[in-house]
């Protein structure tokens, strides 16, 4: 997967943060969090923190930290998402 430009990554961060979600940086091409981050550790909750994370870990991916019973589904293949969405239009 190609890296996301810093400006685009910041826009993605702002979108999630504006909806009340926290973010966690994930090691590039892995499912492991960057050391020191986690649900009960450090998390990104402001745009300033997001900007600092992007500058410090430019290749990190983002994980969205759900809250209040929220379920977040990660689709890596657009076709799989399109099929899922077709069968779950009410969501």
PDB file of C-alpha atoms in Angstrom:
ATOM      1  CA  UNK A   1       0.000   0.000   0.000  1.00  0.00           C
ATOM      2  CA  UNK A   2       1.304   3.454  -0.907  1.00  0.00           C
ATOM      3  CA  UNK A   3       1.841   5.986   1.867  1.00  0.00           C
ATOM      4  CA  UNK A   4      -0.808   8.676   2.276  1.00  0.00           C
ATOM      5  CA  UNK A   5       0.340  12.281   1.825  1.00  0.00           C
ATOM      6  CA  UNK A   6       0.627  14.128   5.154  1.00  0.00           C
ATOM      7  CA  UNK A   7      -2.113  16.609   4.209  1.00  0.00           C
ATOM      8  CA  UNK A   8      -4.514  13.800   3.321  1.00  0.00           C
ATOM      9  CA  UNK A   9      -3.663  11.900   6.513  1.00  0.00           C
ATOM     10  CA  UNK A  10      -4.330  15.067   8.530  1.00  0.00           C
ATOM     11  CA  UNK A  11      -7.724  15.477   6.844  1.00  0.00           C
ATOM     12  CA  UNK A  12      -8.572  11.874   7.713  1.00  0.00           C
ATOM     13  CA  UNK A  13      -7.533  12.488  11.331  1.00  0.00           C
ATOM     14  CA  UNK A  14      -9.673  15.627  11.539  1.00  0.00           C
ATOM     15  CA  UNK A  15     -12.687  13.755  10.114  1.00  0.00           C
ATOM     16  CA  UNK A  16     -12.509  11.062  12.821  1.00  0.00           C
ATOM     17  CA  UNK A  17     -11.637  13.483  15.632  1.00  0.00           C
ATOM     18  CA  UNK A  18     -14.584  15.737  14.738  1.00  0.00           C
ATOM     19  CA  UNK A  19     -16.859  12.730  15.345  1.00  0.00           C
ATOM     20  CA  UNK A  20     -15.476  12.141  18.834  1.00  0.00           C
ATOM     21  CA  UNK A  21     -13.183   9.206  18.074  1.00  0.00           C
ATOM     22  CA  UNK A  22      -9.601   8.832  19.288  1.00  0.00           C
ATOM     23  CA  UNK A  23      -6.845   7.629  16.971  1.00  0.00           C
ATOM     24  CA  UNK A  24      -3.845   5.372  17.445  1.00  0.00           C
ATOM     25  CA  UNK A  25      -0.776   5.145  15.188  1.00  0.00           C
ATOM     26  CA  UNK A  26      -0.115   1.669  13.806  1.00  0.00           C
ATOM     27  CA  UNK A  27       3.267   0.455  12.592  1.00  0.00           C
ATOM     28  CA  UNK A  28       3.533   0.554   8.778  1.00  0.00           C
ATOM     29  CA  UNK A  29       2.294  -2.625   7.050  1.00  0.00           C
ATOM     30  CA  UNK A  30       1.502  -4.250  10.391  1.00  0.00           C
ATOM     31  CA  UNK A  31      -1.346  -4.457  12.893  1.00  0.00           C
ATOM     32  CA  UNK A  32       0.823  -3.477  15.878  1.00  0.00           C
ATOM     33  CA  UNK A  33       0.408  -0.142  17.619  1.00  0.00           C
ATOM     34  CA  UNK A  34       3.322   2.261  17.845  1.00  0.00           C
ATOM     35  CA  UNK A  35       4.922   1.735  21.260  1.00  0.00           C
ATOM     36  CA  UNK A  36       3.341   3.811  24.019  1.00  0.00           C
ATOM     37  CA  UNK A  37      -0.073   4.101  22.351  1.00  0.00           C
ATOM     38  CA  UNK A  38      -3.202   2.158  23.243  1.00  0.00           C
ATOM     39  CA  UNK A  39      -6.734   2.307  24.586  1.00  0.00           C
ATOM     40  CA  UNK A  40      -5.453   2.734  28.157  1.00  0.00           C
ATOM     41  CA  UNK A  41      -2.252   4.547  27.203  1.00  0.00           C
ATOM     42  CA  UNK A  42      -1.499   7.539  25.017  1.00  0.00           C
ATOM     43  CA  UNK A  43      -4.038   8.261  22.252  1.00  0.00           C
ATOM     44  CA  UNK A  44      -4.619  11.047  19.737  1.00  0.00           C
ATOM     45  CA  UNK A  45      -7.620  13.219  20.627  1.00  0.00           C
ATOM     46  CA  UNK A  46      -6.704  16.640  19.193  1.00  0.00           C
ATOM     47  CA  UNK A  47      -5.610  17.992  15.815  1.00  0.00           C
ATOM     48  CA  UNK A  48      -2.333  19.159  17.382  1.00  0.00           C
ATOM     49  CA  UNK A  49      -1.617  15.622  18.606  1.00  0.00           C
ATOM     50  CA  UNK A  50      -2.489  14.265  15.160  1.00  0.00           C
ATOM     51  CA  UNK A  51      -0.102  16.710  13.485  1.00  0.00           C
ATOM     52  CA  UNK A  52       2.697  15.782  15.907  1.00  0.00           C
ATOM     53  CA  UNK A  53       2.082  12.061  15.284  1.00  0.00           C
ATOM     54  CA  UNK A  54       2.169  12.540  11.491  1.00  0.00           C
ATOM     55  CA  UNK A  55       5.458  14.429  11.763  1.00  0.00           C
ATOM     56  CA  UNK A  56       7.046  11.877  14.118  1.00  0.00           C
ATOM     57  CA  UNK A  57       5.664   8.730  12.405  1.00  0.00           C
ATOM     58  CA  UNK A  58       5.047   9.724   8.763  1.00  0.00           C
ATOM     59  CA  UNK A  59       4.613   6.126   7.576  1.00  0.00           C
ATOM     60  CA  UNK A  60       2.314   5.018  10.408  1.00  0.00           C
ATOM     61  CA  UNK A  61      -1.186   3.864   9.586  1.00  0.00           C
ATOM     62  CA  UNK A  62      -4.187   4.944  11.666  1.00  0.00           C
ATOM     63  CA  UNK A  63      -6.403   2.900  13.926  1.00  0.00           C
ATOM     64  CA  UNK A  64      -9.719   4.336  15.096  1.00  0.00           C
ATOM     65  CA  UNK A  65     -10.528   3.709  18.744  1.00  0.00           C
ATOM     66  CA  UNK A  66     -14.217   2.877  19.098  1.00  0.00           C
ATOM     67  CA  UNK A  67     -16.243   3.976  22.089  1.00  0.00           C
ATOM     68  CA  UNK A  68     -19.659   3.483  23.612  1.00  0.00           C
ATOM     69  CA  UNK A  69     -20.386   0.163  21.944  1.00  0.00           C
ATOM     70  CA  UNK A  70     -19.250   1.366  18.522  1.00  0.00           C
ATOM     71  CA  UNK A  71     -18.048  -1.335  16.163  1.00  0.00           C
ATOM     72  CA  UNK A  72     -15.480  -0.419  13.531  1.00  0.00           C
ATOM     73  CA  UNK A  73     -14.941  -2.751  10.591  1.00  0.00           C
ATOM     74  CA  UNK A  74     -11.710  -2.559   8.577  1.00  0.00           C
ATOM     75  CA  UNK A  75     -11.964  -3.398   4.877  1.00  0.00           C
ATOM     76  CA  UNK A  76      -8.688  -3.719   2.984  1.00  0.00           C
ATOM     77  CA  UNK A  77     -10.326  -4.687  -0.318  1.00  0.00           C
ATOM     78  CA  UNK A  78     -12.779  -2.176  -1.835  1.00  0.00           C
ATOM     79  CA  UNK A  79     -14.837  -4.922  -3.537  1.00  0.00           C
ATOM     80  CA  UNK A  80     -15.412  -6.675  -0.213  1.00  0.00           C
ATOM     81  CA  UNK A  81     -16.600  -3.388   1.290  1.00  0.00           C
ATOM     82  CA  UNK A  82     -18.926  -2.726  -1.666  1.00  0.00           C
ATOM     83  CA  UNK A  83     -20.456  -6.204  -1.288  1.00  0.00           C
ATOM     84  CA  UNK A  84     -20.872  -5.761   2.469  1.00  0.00           C
ATOM     85  CA  UNK A  85     -22.443  -2.322   2.049  1.00  0.00           C
ATOM     86  CA  UNK A  86     -24.896  -3.665  -0.517  1.00  0.00           C
ATOM     87  CA  UNK A  87     -26.149  -6.199   2.040  1.00  0.00           C
ATOM     88  CA  UNK A  88     -26.170  -3.729   4.952  1.00  0.00           C
ATOM     89  CA  UNK A  89     -27.663  -0.591   3.408  1.00  0.00           C
ATOM     90  CA  UNK A  90     -29.428   0.302   6.666  1.00  0.00           C
ATOM     91  CA  UNK A  91     -26.113   0.995   8.422  1.00  0.00           C
TER      92      UNK A  91
END
